[in-house]
Amino acid sequence: MSTKELRVAVVGAGRWAERAHIPGWQRDPRVEVVAVADTDPEVARRAAKEFGVARVETNYRALLDDPAIDVIDVATGNEAHFEISWAALEAGKHVLCEKPVHRDARQTKRAAELAASKGVKTKLGFTFRYAPAVMYAKDLIDQGFVGEPYVFNGYEQNSQWIDPATPLRQAEGAEPDGAEVTVSSIEGYGAPVIDIMHWWVGRPLTSVVGTWRNFVPVRMVRSSGTMQRMNIDDGDMWICEFDTNVMASIQSSYVTVGNYPGIEARIYGSEGALIVRLVEEFGICQTIKTATKDAVEFVEQEIPQRYFPEGGASTEAWPFLFYSNLVHNFADEIISGGTENQGDFAQGAIVQRTINAFERSARERRWVAFDEVEGA
Ligand SMILES: NC(=O)c1ccc[n+]([C@@H]2O[C@H](COP(=O)([O-])OP(=O)(O)OC[C@H]3O[C@@H](n4cnc5c(N)ncnc54)[C@H](O)[C@@H]3O)[C@@H](O)[C@H]2O)c1
């Protein structure tokens, strides 16, 4: 049996598990990845070999009764997130799950409640709140750098699917040629920046309005390998009101020119302003710029080393750098046994409820009060 403090089983051993989850966990000397599971045995075996993981399963359920496993890490495609998370929580495991836990905020909330009743911790794959620049900005906000916040702008944009021939997974529940646009970019790509908005603004959201567009009508669908009508949201814009004067905008799109991950988060307040950019450009993956009311020209700041994993730098590949921080933070929260649990399923439910409110606003073409949307 492992002598490490925390033993993790990774379920879903595809591309993202290989680029972010497994290497992130293995960077933490307190952690051992003891098993990988994938319904595709070849994928599971390949990941186990690459990362030196001893145990390989094709059915995640084989892992749930093992008392030597502390954490189930769900990195499968979206359709399996809820089922696996729920079963793992019922078995008393801590759970890290890729977003979304469930497309309906009410179900995500139920899973958060199950975790609380079991006394276990949860975490969502909100990769970008663990970027060193974003963590540094959050501390500056808490220390009063921006003063009273007035405006938050968040966007995620990249050109991953600007070429219609790039295969895209069909959105769940989508009618490919339906008359109504189906949620896509805002759920898959907007969620992380919505998370940062809630985290930085720190006030209850009260109402939203916005719209979306389908810019690329026909594209390659991954499952069929053919060009099909895909009436999906591949670009969207939203305005958010909070219970104080602060207001926010959110934009997401995966058909907008620019590199990964394509996040920019800005906050402007009574005393100062912060601009964080997470875009892999010219060999680095993040920058933070600050200005104050007395020195209004934005100046790039060095990100203190304490926000990086051991030996980490902005020149690392962003999935590895940001995910190392994410899983390190989760390991801290579990091992400490305290009450701290940031970016958990309860936060996931707030983010999902925001997306559900956006969707309603776009469909009904009106302001939607947050209270109208279930999942609180
Ligand atoms: N947080 C982020 O920044 C970020 C970035 C990329 C991907 N993701 C998310 O990560 C997840 C995985 O993405 P990916 O690109 O690696 O996909 P992928 O298709 O490459 O890998 C998913 C793997 O899960 C396996 N799988 C499916 N159902 C399973 C089940 N019931 N039990 C065990 N294995 C199962 C599949 O066989 C596949 O190998 C997705 O939810 C995606 O949205 C998040």
PDB file of N, CA and C in Angstrom, residues 75-169:
ATOM      1  N   ALA A  75     -12.424  12.790 -14.999  1.00  0.00           N
ATOM      2  CA  ALA A  75     -11.931  13.521 -16.177  1.00  0.00           C
ATOM      3  C   ALA A  75     -12.479  12.895 -17.454  1.00  0.00           C
ATOM      4  N   THR A  76     -13.657  12.318 -17.363  1.00  0.00           N
ATOM      5  CA  THR A  76     -14.313  11.729 -18.541  1.00  0.00           C
ATOM      6  C   THR A  76     -14.959  12.841 -19.356  1.00  0.00           C
ATOM      7  N   GLY A  77     -15.583  12.477 -20.480  1.00  0.00           N
ATOM      8  CA  GLY A  77     -16.441  13.411 -21.203  1.00  0.00           C
ATOM      9  C   GLY A  77     -17.609  13.819 -20.308  1.00  0.00           C
ATOM     10  N   ASN A  78     -18.262  14.939 -20.692  1.00  0.00           N
ATOM     11  CA  ASN A  78     -19.280  15.548 -19.833  1.00  0.00           C
ATOM     12  C   ASN A  78     -20.412  14.613 -19.431  1.00  0.00           C
ATOM     13  N   GLU A  79     -20.794  13.678 -20.344  1.00  0.00           N
ATOM     14  CA  GLU A  79     -21.997  12.885 -20.110  1.00  0.00           C
ATOM     15  C   GLU A  79     -21.883  11.972 -18.888  1.00  0.00           C
ATOM     16  N   ALA A  80     -20.657  11.665 -18.453  1.00  0.00           N
ATOM     17  CA  ALA A  80     -20.494  10.735 -17.325  1.00  0.00           C
ATOM     18  C   ALA A  80     -20.167  11.452 -16.005  1.00  0.00           C
ATOM     19  N   HIS A  81     -20.000  12.781 -16.042  1.00  0.00           N
ATOM     20  CA  HIS A  81     -19.529  13.502 -14.847  1.00  0.00           C
ATOM     21  C   HIS A  81     -20.425  13.268 -13.629  1.00  0.00           C
ATOM     22  N   PHE A  82     -21.732  13.427 -13.840  1.00  0.00           N
ATOM     23  CA  PHE A  82     -22.633  13.411 -12.680  1.00  0.00           C
ATOM     24  C   PHE A  82     -22.729  12.015 -12.076  1.00  0.00           C
ATOM     25  N   GLU A  83     -22.908  11.037 -12.947  1.00  0.00           N
ATOM     26  CA  GLU A  83     -23.082   9.660 -12.453  1.00  0.00           C
ATOM     27  C   GLU A  83     -21.873   9.223 -11.619  1.00  0.00           C
ATOM     28  N   ILE A  84     -20.693   9.477 -12.145  1.00  0.00           N
ATOM     29  CA  ILE A  84     -19.474   9.015 -11.453  1.00  0.00           C
ATOM     30  C   ILE A  84     -19.260   9.816 -10.173  1.00  0.00           C
ATOM     31  N   SER A  85     -19.458  11.131 -10.243  1.00  0.00           N
ATOM     32  CA  SER A  85     -19.285  11.966  -9.041  1.00  0.00           C
ATOM     33  C   SER A  85     -20.250  11.522  -7.950  1.00  0.00           C
ATOM     34  N   TRP A  86     -21.469  11.292  -8.324  1.00  0.00           N
ATOM     35  CA  TRP A  86     -22.495  10.914  -7.351  1.00  0.00           C
ATOM     36  C   TRP A  86     -22.130   9.577  -6.680  1.00  0.00           C
ATOM     37  N   ALA A  87     -21.757   8.608  -7.500  1.00  0.00           N
ATOM     38  CA  ALA A  87     -21.402   7.285  -6.955  1.00  0.00           C
ATOM     39  C   ALA A  87     -20.180   7.392  -6.037  1.00  0.00           C
ATOM     40  N   ALA A  88     -19.217   8.218  -6.410  1.00  0.00           N
ATOM     41  CA  ALA A  88     -17.999   8.369  -5.599  1.00  0.00           C
ATOM     42  C   ALA A  88     -18.324   9.058  -4.271  1.00  0.00           C
ATOM     43  N   LEU A  89     -19.182  10.064  -4.325  1.00  0.00           N
ATOM     44  CA  LEU A  89     -19.565  10.753  -3.075  1.00  0.00           C
ATOM     45  C   LEU A  89     -20.317   9.799  -2.162  1.00  0.00           C
ATOM     46  N   GLU A  90     -21.213   9.022  -2.757  1.00  0.00           N
ATOM     47  CA  GLU A  90     -21.961   8.046  -1.948  1.00  0.00           C
ATOM     48  C   GLU A  90     -21.014   7.065  -1.271  1.00  0.00           C
ATOM     49  N   ALA A  91     -19.920   6.751  -1.966  1.00  0.00           N
ATOM     50  CA  ALA A  91     -18.937   5.818  -1.398  1.00  0.00           C
ATOM     51  C   ALA A  91     -18.001   6.513  -0.403  1.00  0.00           C
ATOM     52  N   GLY A  92     -18.216   7.812  -0.178  1.00  0.00           N
ATOM     53  CA  GLY A  92     -17.434   8.539   0.827  1.00  0.00           C
ATOM     54  C   GLY A  92     -16.084   9.039   0.349  1.00  0.00           C
ATOM     55  N   LYS A  93     -15.927   9.171  -0.979  1.00  0.00           N
ATOM     56  CA  LYS A  93     -14.656   9.673  -1.525  1.00  0.00           C
ATOM     57  C   LYS A  93     -14.728  11.191  -1.731  1.00  0.00           C
ATOM     58  N   HIS A  94     -13.569  11.854  -1.603  1.00  0.00           N
ATOM     59  CA  HIS A  94     -13.452  13.235  -2.064  1.00  0.00           C
ATOM     60  C   HIS A  94     -13.488  13.204  -3.589  1.00  0.00           C
ATOM     61  N   VAL A  95     -14.095  14.245  -4.209  1.00  0.00           N
ATOM     62  CA  VAL A  95     -14.258  14.196  -5.663  1.00  0.00           C
ATOM     63  C   VAL A  95     -13.785  15.489  -6.330  1.00  0.00           C
ATOM     64  N   LEU A  96     -12.912  15.319  -7.315  1.00  0.00           N
ATOM     65  CA  LEU A  96     -12.593  16.384  -8.264  1.00  0.00           C
ATOM     66  C   LEU A  96     -13.295  16.019  -9.555  1.00  0.00           C
ATOM     67  N   CYS A  97     -14.064  16.962 -10.114  1.00  0.00           N
ATOM     68  CA  CYS A  97     -14.791  16.658 -11.350  1.00  0.00           C
ATOM     69  C   CYS A  97     -14.593  17.772 -12.364  1.00  0.00           C
ATOM     70  N   GLU A  98     -14.446  17.393 -13.612  1.00  0.00           N
ATOM     71  CA  GLU A  98     -14.419  18.389 -14.671  1.00  0.00           C
ATOM     72  C   GLU A  98     -15.798  19.047 -14.768  1.00  0.00           C
ATOM     73  N   LYS A  99     -15.815  20.254 -15.290  1.00  0.00           N
ATOM     74  CA  LYS A  99     -17.066  20.985 -15.423  1.00  0.00           C
ATOM     75  C   LYS A  99     -17.811  20.530 -16.672  1.00  0.00           C
ATOM     76  N   PRO A 100     -19.113  20.555 -16.757  1.00  0.00           N
ATOM     77  CA  PRO A 100     -19.989  20.773 -15.613  1.00  0.00           C
ATOM     78  C   PRO A 100     -20.255  19.455 -14.892  1.00  0.00           C
ATOM     79  N   VAL A 101     -20.517  19.559 -13.575  1.00  0.00           N
ATOM     80  CA  VAL A 101     -20.949  18.349 -12.869  1.00  0.00           C
ATOM     81  C   VAL A 101     -22.264  17.878 -13.499  1.00  0.00           C
ATOM     82  N   HIS A 102     -23.138  18.828 -13.734  1.00  0.00           N
ATOM     83  CA  HIS A 102     -24.422  18.547 -14.393  1.00  0.00           C
ATOM     84  C   HIS A 102     -24.864  19.830 -15.082  1.00  0.00           C
ATOM     85  N   ARG A 103     -25.544  19.719 -16.198  1.00  0.00           N
ATOM     86  CA  ARG A 103     -25.966  20.920 -16.924  1.00  0.00           C
ATOM     87  C   ARG A 103     -27.079  21.670 -16.198  1.00  0.00           C
ATOM     88  N   ASP A 104     -27.729  20.999 -15.255  1.00  0.00           N
ATOM     89  CA  ASP A 104     -28.805  21.619 -14.475  1.00  0.00           C
ATOM     90  C   ASP A 104     -28.246  21.958 -13.089  1.00  0.00           C
ATOM     91  N   ALA A 105     -28.286  23.251 -12.742  1.00  0.00           N
ATOM     92  CA  ALA A 105     -27.693  23.704 -11.474  1.00  0.00           C
ATOM     93  C   ALA A 105     -28.287  22.967 -10.271  1.00  0.00           C
ATOM     94  N   ARG A 106     -29.557  22.569 -10.377  1.00  0.00           N
ATOM     95  CA  ARG A 106     -30.197  21.882  -9.232  1.00  0.00           C
ATOM     96  C   ARG A 106     -29.508  20.559  -8.914  1.00  0.00           C
ATOM     97  N   GLN A 107     -29.085  19.863  -9.949  1.00  0.00           N
ATOM     98  CA  GLN A 107     -28.414  18.569  -9.740  1.00  0.00           C
ATOM     99  C   GLN A 107     -27.015  18.772  -9.155  1.00  0.00           C
ATOM    100  N   THR A 108     -26.337  19.825  -9.631  1.00  0.00           N
ATOM    101  CA  THR A 108     -25.007  20.136  -9.079  1.00  0.00           C
ATOM    102  C   THR A 108     -25.149  20.464  -7.593  1.00  0.00           C
ATOM    103  N   LYS A 109     -26.196  21.216  -7.269  1.00  0.00           N
ATOM    104  CA  LYS A 109     -26.451  21.585  -5.863  1.00  0.00           C
ATOM    105  C   LYS A 109     -26.702  20.321  -5.020  1.00  0.00           C
ATOM    106  N   ARG A 110     -27.470  19.383  -5.588  1.00  0.00           N
ATOM    107  CA  ARG A 110     -27.739  18.117  -4.863  1.00  0.00           C
ATOM    108  C   ARG A 110     -26.430  17.392  -4.558  1.00  0.00           C
ATOM    109  N   ALA A 111     -25.540  17.379  -5.538  1.00  0.00           N
ATOM    110  CA  ALA A 111     -24.257  16.694  -5.328  1.00  0.00           C
ATOM    111  C   ALA A 111     -23.446  17.415  -4.247  1.00  0.00           C
ATOM    112  N   ALA A 112     -23.515  18.758  -4.226  1.00  0.00           N
ATOM    113  CA  ALA A 112     -22.815  19.527  -3.181  1.00  0.00           C
ATOM    114  C   ALA A 112     -23.382  19.152  -1.810  1.00  0.00           C
ATOM    115  N   GLU A 113     -24.682  18.988  -1.748  1.00  0.00           N
ATOM    116  CA  GLU A 113     -25.328  18.643  -0.465  1.00  0.00           C
ATOM    117  C   GLU A 113     -24.955  17.224  -0.030  1.00  0.00           C
ATOM    118  N   LEU A 114     -24.868  16.320  -1.005  1.00  0.00           N
ATOM    119  CA  LEU A 114     -24.463  14.942  -0.672  1.00  0.00           C
ATOM    120  C   LEU A 114     -23.041  14.947  -0.092  1.00  0.00           C
ATOM    121  N   ALA A 115     -22.156  15.729  -0.716  1.00  0.00           N
ATOM    122  CA  ALA A 115     -20.763  15.813  -0.221  1.00  0.00           C
ATOM    123  C   ALA A 115     -20.757  16.325   1.218  1.00  0.00           C
ATOM    124  N   ALA A 116     -21.550  17.364   1.472  1.00  0.00           N
ATOM    125  CA  ALA A 116     -21.579  17.942   2.826  1.00  0.00           C
ATOM    126  C   ALA A 116     -22.071  16.899   3.824  1.00  0.00           C
ATOM    127  N   SER A 117     -23.101  16.135   3.423  1.00  0.00           N
ATOM    128  CA  SER A 117     -23.663  15.144   4.348  1.00  0.00           C
ATOM    129  C   SER A 117     -22.674  14.005   4.611  1.00  0.00           C
ATOM    130  N   LYS A 118     -21.782  13.773   3.674  1.00  0.00           N
ATOM    131  CA  LYS A 118     -20.784  12.701   3.824  1.00  0.00           C
ATOM    132  C   LYS A 118     -19.492  13.209   4.476  1.00  0.00           C
ATOM    133  N   GLY A 119     -19.398  14.527   4.656  1.00  0.00           N
ATOM    134  CA  GLY A 119     -18.187  15.098   5.245  1.00  0.00           C
ATOM    135  C   GLY A 119     -16.967  14.989   4.335  1.00  0.00           C
ATOM    136  N   VAL A 120     -17.205  15.005   3.012  1.00  0.00           N
ATOM    137  CA  VAL A 120     -16.075  14.946   2.078  1.00  0.00           C
ATOM    138  C   VAL A 120     -16.007  16.241   1.278  1.00  0.00           C
ATOM    139  N   LYS A 121     -14.869  16.464   0.627  1.00  0.00           N
ATOM    140  CA  LYS A 121     -14.663  17.712  -0.111  1.00  0.00           C
ATOM    141  C   LYS A 121     -14.801  17.470  -1.617  1.00  0.00           C
ATOM    142  N   THR A 122     -15.152  18.563  -2.302  1.00  0.00           N
ATOM    143  CA  THR A 122     -15.326  18.486  -3.754  1.00  0.00           C
ATOM    144  C   THR A 122     -14.539  19.617  -4.401  1.00  0.00           C
ATOM    145  N   LYS A 123     -14.229  19.441  -5.658  1.00  0.00           N
ATOM    146  CA  LYS A 123     -13.629  20.525  -6.423  1.00  0.00           C
ATOM    147  C   LYS A 123     -14.008  20.376  -7.894  1.00  0.00           C
ATOM    148  N   LEU A 124     -14.281  21.512  -8.509  1.00  0.00           N
ATOM    149  CA  LEU A 124     -14.574  21.550  -9.943  1.00  0.00           C
ATOM    150  C   LEU A 124     -13.285  21.858 -10.707  1.00  0.00           C
ATOM    151  N   GLY A 125     -13.235  21.462 -11.951  1.00  0.00           N
ATOM    152  CA  GLY A 125     -12.064  21.761 -12.775  1.00  0.00           C
ATOM    153  C   GLY A 125     -12.070  23.202 -13.270  1.00  0.00           C
ATOM    154  N   PHE A 126     -12.185  24.144 -12.339  1.00  0.00           N
ATOM    155  CA  PHE A 126     -12.110  25.568 -12.693  1.00  0.00           C
ATOM    156  C   PHE A 126     -10.631  25.956 -12.782  1.00  0.00           C
ATOM    157  N   THR A 127     -10.021  25.491 -13.860  1.00  0.00           N
ATOM    158  CA  THR A 127      -8.570  25.590 -14.053  1.00  0.00           C
ATOM    159  C   THR A 127      -8.013  26.989 -13.800  1.00  0.00           C
ATOM    160  N   PHE A 128      -8.745  28.011 -14.257  1.00  0.00           N
ATOM    161  CA  PHE A 128      -8.108  29.328 -14.380  1.00  0.00           C
ATOM    162  C   PHE A 128      -8.101  30.128 -13.083  1.00  0.00           C
ATOM    163  N   ARG A 129      -8.919  29.734 -12.111  1.00  0.00           N
ATOM    164  CA  ARG A 129      -8.814  30.442 -10.829  1.00  0.00           C
ATOM    165  C   ARG A 129      -7.502  30.055 -10.123  1.00  0.00           C
ATOM    166  N   TYR A 130      -6.838  29.009 -10.633  1.00  0.00           N
ATOM    167  CA  TYR A 130      -5.577  28.566 -10.036  1.00  0.00           C
ATOM    168  C   TYR A 130      -4.363  29.035 -10.836  1.00  0.00           C
ATOM    169  N   ALA A 131      -4.593  29.857 -11.857  1.00  0.00           N
ATOM    170  CA  ALA A 131      -3.451  30.478 -12.545  1.00  0.00           C
ATOM    171  C   ALA A 131      -2.777  31.391 -11.528  1.00  0.00           C
ATOM    172  N   PRO A 132      -1.460  31.348 -11.418  1.00  0.00           N
ATOM    173  CA  PRO A 132      -0.793  32.219 -10.445  1.00  0.00           C
ATOM    174  C   PRO A 132      -1.232  33.679 -10.552  1.00  0.00           C
ATOM    175  N   ALA A 133      -1.419  34.187 -11.775  1.00  0.00           N
ATOM    176  CA  ALA A 133      -1.811  35.598 -11.944  1.00  0.00           C
ATOM    177  C   ALA A 133      -3.202  35.865 -11.359  1.00  0.00           C
ATOM    178  N   VAL A 134      -4.110  34.882 -11.509  1.00  0.00           N
ATOM    179  CA  VAL A 134      -5.480  35.064 -10.998  1.00  0.00           C
ATOM    180  C   VAL A 134      -5.488  34.979  -9.467  1.00  0.00           C
ATOM    181  N   MET A 135      -4.690  34.064  -8.916  1.00  0.00           N
ATOM    182  CA  MET A 135      -4.597  33.949  -7.449  1.00  0.00           C
ATOM    183  C   MET A 135      -3.988  35.221  -6.849  1.00  0.00           C
ATOM    184  N   TYR A 136      -2.976  35.751  -7.498  1.00  0.00           N
ATOM    185  CA  TYR A 136      -2.328  36.983  -7.032  1.00  0.00           C
ATOM    186  C   TYR A 136      -3.338  38.139  -7.068  1.00  0.00           C
ATOM    187  N   ALA A 137      -4.081  38.231  -8.186  1.00  0.00           N
ATOM    188  CA  ALA A 137      -5.082  39.294  -8.317  1.00  0.00           C
ATOM    189  C   ALA A 137      -6.119  39.196  -7.194  1.00  0.00           C
ATOM    190  N   LYS A 138      -6.554  37.975  -6.890  1.00  0.00           N
ATOM    191  CA  LYS A 138      -7.563  37.794  -5.826  1.00  0.00           C
ATOM    192  C   LYS A 138      -7.026  38.317  -4.488  1.00  0.00           C
ATOM    193  N   ASP A 139      -5.763  38.026  -4.195  1.00  0.00           N
ATOM    194  CA  ASP A 139      -5.178  38.529  -2.945  1.00  0.00           C
ATOM    195  C   ASP A 139      -5.102  40.052  -2.957  1.00  0.00           C
ATOM    196  N   LEU A 140      -4.745  40.644  -4.116  1.00  0.00           N
ATOM    197  CA  LEU A 140      -4.687  42.114  -4.207  1.00  0.00           C
ATOM    198  C   LEU A 140      -6.080  42.719  -3.975  1.00  0.00           C
ATOM    199  N   ILE A 141      -7.096  42.086  -4.542  1.00  0.00           N
ATOM    200  CA  ILE A 141      -8.475  42.570  -4.343  1.00  0.00           C
ATOM    201  C   ILE A 141      -8.825  42.512  -2.853  1.00  0.00           C
ATOM    202  N   ASP A 142      -8.501  41.375  -2.221  1.00  0.00           N
ATOM    203  CA  ASP A 142      -8.820  41.210  -0.784  1.00  0.00           C
ATOM    204  C   ASP A 142      -8.061  42.220   0.073  1.00  0.00           C
ATOM    205  N   GLN A 143      -6.873  42.615  -0.396  1.00  0.00           N
ATOM    206  CA  GLN A 143      -6.080  43.600   0.366  1.00  0.00           C
ATOM    207  C   GLN A 143      -6.520  45.039   0.081  1.00  0.00           C
ATOM    208  N   GLY A 144      -7.534  45.218  -0.774  1.00  0.00           N
ATOM    209  CA  GLY A 144      -8.079  46.560  -1.011  1.00  0.00           C
ATOM    210  C   GLY A 144      -7.464  47.299  -2.183  1.00  0.00           C
ATOM    211  N   PHE A 145      -6.688  46.612  -3.030  1.00  0.00           N
ATOM    212  CA  PHE A 145      -5.995  47.307  -4.128  1.00  0.00           C
ATOM    213  C   PHE A 145      -6.972  48.040  -5.048  1.00  0.00           C
ATOM    214  N   VAL A 146      -8.115  47.432  -5.353  1.00  0.00           N
ATOM    215  CA  VAL A 146      -9.039  48.100  -6.291  1.00  0.00           C
ATOM    216  C   VAL A 146     -10.051  48.990  -5.565  1.00  0.00           C
ATOM    217  N   GLY A 147     -10.067  48.923  -4.224  1.00  0.00           N
ATOM    218  CA  GLY A 147     -11.065  49.687  -3.474  1.00  0.00           C
ATOM    219  C   GLY A 147     -12.437  49.069  -3.658  1.00  0.00           C
ATOM    220  N   GLU A 148     -13.442  49.935  -3.819  1.00  0.00           N
ATOM    221  CA  GLU A 148     -14.791  49.402  -4.051  1.00  0.00           C
ATOM    222  C   GLU A 148     -14.902  48.997  -5.510  1.00  0.00           C
ATOM    223  N   PRO A 149     -15.225  47.731  -5.807  1.00  0.00           N
ATOM    224  CA  PRO A 149     -15.280  47.340  -7.220  1.00  0.00           C
ATOM    225  C   PRO A 149     -16.451  47.980  -7.956  1.00  0.00           C
ATOM    226  N   TYR A 150     -16.171  48.451  -9.168  1.00  0.00           N
ATOM    227  CA  TYR A 150     -17.231  49.055 -10.002  1.00  0.00           C
ATOM    228  C   TYR A 150     -17.591  48.157 -11.189  1.00  0.00           C
ATOM    229  N   VAL A 151     -16.552  47.694 -11.887  1.00  0.00           N
ATOM    230  CA  VAL A 151     -16.792  46.995 -13.163  1.00  0.00           C
ATOM    231  C   VAL A 151     -15.907  45.758 -13.257  1.00  0.00           C
ATOM    232  N   PHE A 152     -16.491  44.634 -13.664  1.00  0.00           N
ATOM    233  CA  PHE A 152     -15.708  43.431 -14.001  1.00  0.00           C
ATOM    234  C   PHE A 152     -15.977  43.120 -15.468  1.00  0.00           C
ATOM    235  N   ASN A 153     -14.934  42.875 -16.222  1.00  0.00           N
ATOM    236  CA  ASN A 153     -15.089  42.367 -17.603  1.00  0.00           C
ATOM    237  C   ASN A 153     -14.370  41.035 -17.697  1.00  0.00           C
ATOM    238  N   GLY A 154     -15.074  40.043 -18.190  1.00  0.00           N
ATOM    239  CA  GLY A 154     -14.427  38.740 -18.358  1.00  0.00           C
ATOM    240  C   GLY A 154     -14.706  38.194 -19.738  1.00  0.00           C
ATOM    241  N   TYR A 155     -13.680  37.661 -20.358  1.00  0.00           N
ATOM    242  CA  TYR A 155     -13.982  36.946 -21.598  1.00  0.00           C
ATOM    243  C   TYR A 155     -13.110  35.718 -21.743  1.00  0.00           C
ATOM    244  N   GLU A 156     -13.643  34.754 -22.446  1.00  0.00           N
ATOM    245  CA  GLU A 156     -12.810  33.656 -22.907  1.00  0.00           C
ATOM    246  C   GLU A 156     -13.022  33.538 -24.392  1.00  0.00           C
ATOM    247  N   GLN A 157     -11.937  33.654 -25.131  1.00  0.00           N
ATOM    248  CA  GLN A 157     -12.050  33.564 -26.581  1.00  0.00           C
ATOM    249  C   GLN A 157     -10.849  32.808 -27.110  1.00  0.00           C
ATOM    250  N   ASN A 158     -11.115  31.974 -28.098  1.00  0.00           N
ATOM    251  CA  ASN A 158     -10.020  31.291 -28.781  1.00  0.00           C
ATOM    252  C   ASN A 158     -10.547  30.875 -30.141  1.00  0.00           C
ATOM    253  N   SER A 159      -9.638  30.472 -31.006  1.00  0.00           N
ATOM    254  CA  SER A 159     -10.082  30.159 -32.373  1.00  0.00           C
ATOM    255  C   SER A 159     -10.063  28.659 -32.647  1.00  0.00           C
ATOM    256  N   GLN A 160     -10.299  27.890 -31.556  1.00  0.00           N
ATOM    257  CA  GLN A 160     -10.205  26.439 -31.674  1.00  0.00           C
ATOM    258  C   GLN A 160     -11.112  25.881 -32.780  1.00  0.00           C
ATOM    259  N   TRP A 161     -12.322  26.444 -32.935  1.00  0.00           N
ATOM    260  CA  TRP A 161     -13.259  25.906 -33.917  1.00  0.00           C
ATOM    261  C   TRP A 161     -13.648  26.914 -34.986  1.00  0.00           C
ATOM    262  N   ILE A 162     -12.734  27.834 -35.281  1.00  0.00           N
ATOM    263  CA  ILE A 162     -13.035  28.816 -36.336  1.00  0.00           C
ATOM    264  C   ILE A 162     -13.043  28.121 -37.704  1.00  0.00           C
ATOM    265  N   ASP A 163     -12.264  27.030 -37.794  1.00  0.00           N
ATOM    266  CA  ASP A 163     -12.256  26.251 -39.032  1.00  0.00           C
ATOM    267  C   ASP A 163     -13.370  25.202 -38.944  1.00  0.00           C
ATOM    268  N   PRO A 164     -14.375  25.275 -39.820  1.00  0.00           N
ATOM    269  CA  PRO A 164     -15.513  24.332 -39.736  1.00  0.00           C
ATOM    270  C   PRO A 164     -15.098  22.869 -39.856  1.00  0.00           C
ATOM    271  N   ALA A 165     -13.921  22.610 -40.396  1.00  0.00           N
ATOM    272  CA  ALA A 165     -13.484  21.219 -40.582  1.00  0.00           C
ATOM    273  C   ALA A 165     -12.905  20.616 -39.303  1.00  0.00           C
ATOM    274  N   THR A 166     -12.704  21.425 -38.273  1.00  0.00           N
ATOM    275  CA  THR A 166     -12.180  20.882 -37.005  1.00  0.00           C
ATOM    276  C   THR A 166     -13.312  20.172 -36.276  1.00  0.00           C
ATOM    277  N   PRO A 167     -13.154  18.862 -36.001  1.00  0.00           N
ATOM    278  CA  PRO A 167     -14.273  18.118 -35.407  1.00  0.00           C
ATOM    279  C   PRO A 167     -14.666  18.657 -34.033  1.00  0.00           C
ATOM    280  N   LEU A 168     -15.961  18.776 -33.816  1.00  0.00           N
ATOM    281  CA  LEU A 168     -16.494  19.250 -32.528  1.00  0.00           C
ATOM    282  C   LEU A 168     -17.444  18.186 -31.996  1.00  0.00           C
ATOM    283  N   ARG A 169     -17.331  17.944 -30.690  1.00  0.00           N
ATOM    284  CA  ARG A 169     -18.261  17.021 -30.056  1.00  0.00           C
ATOM    285  C   ARG A 169     -19.658  17.630 -30.108  1.00  0.00           C
TER     286      ARG A 169
END
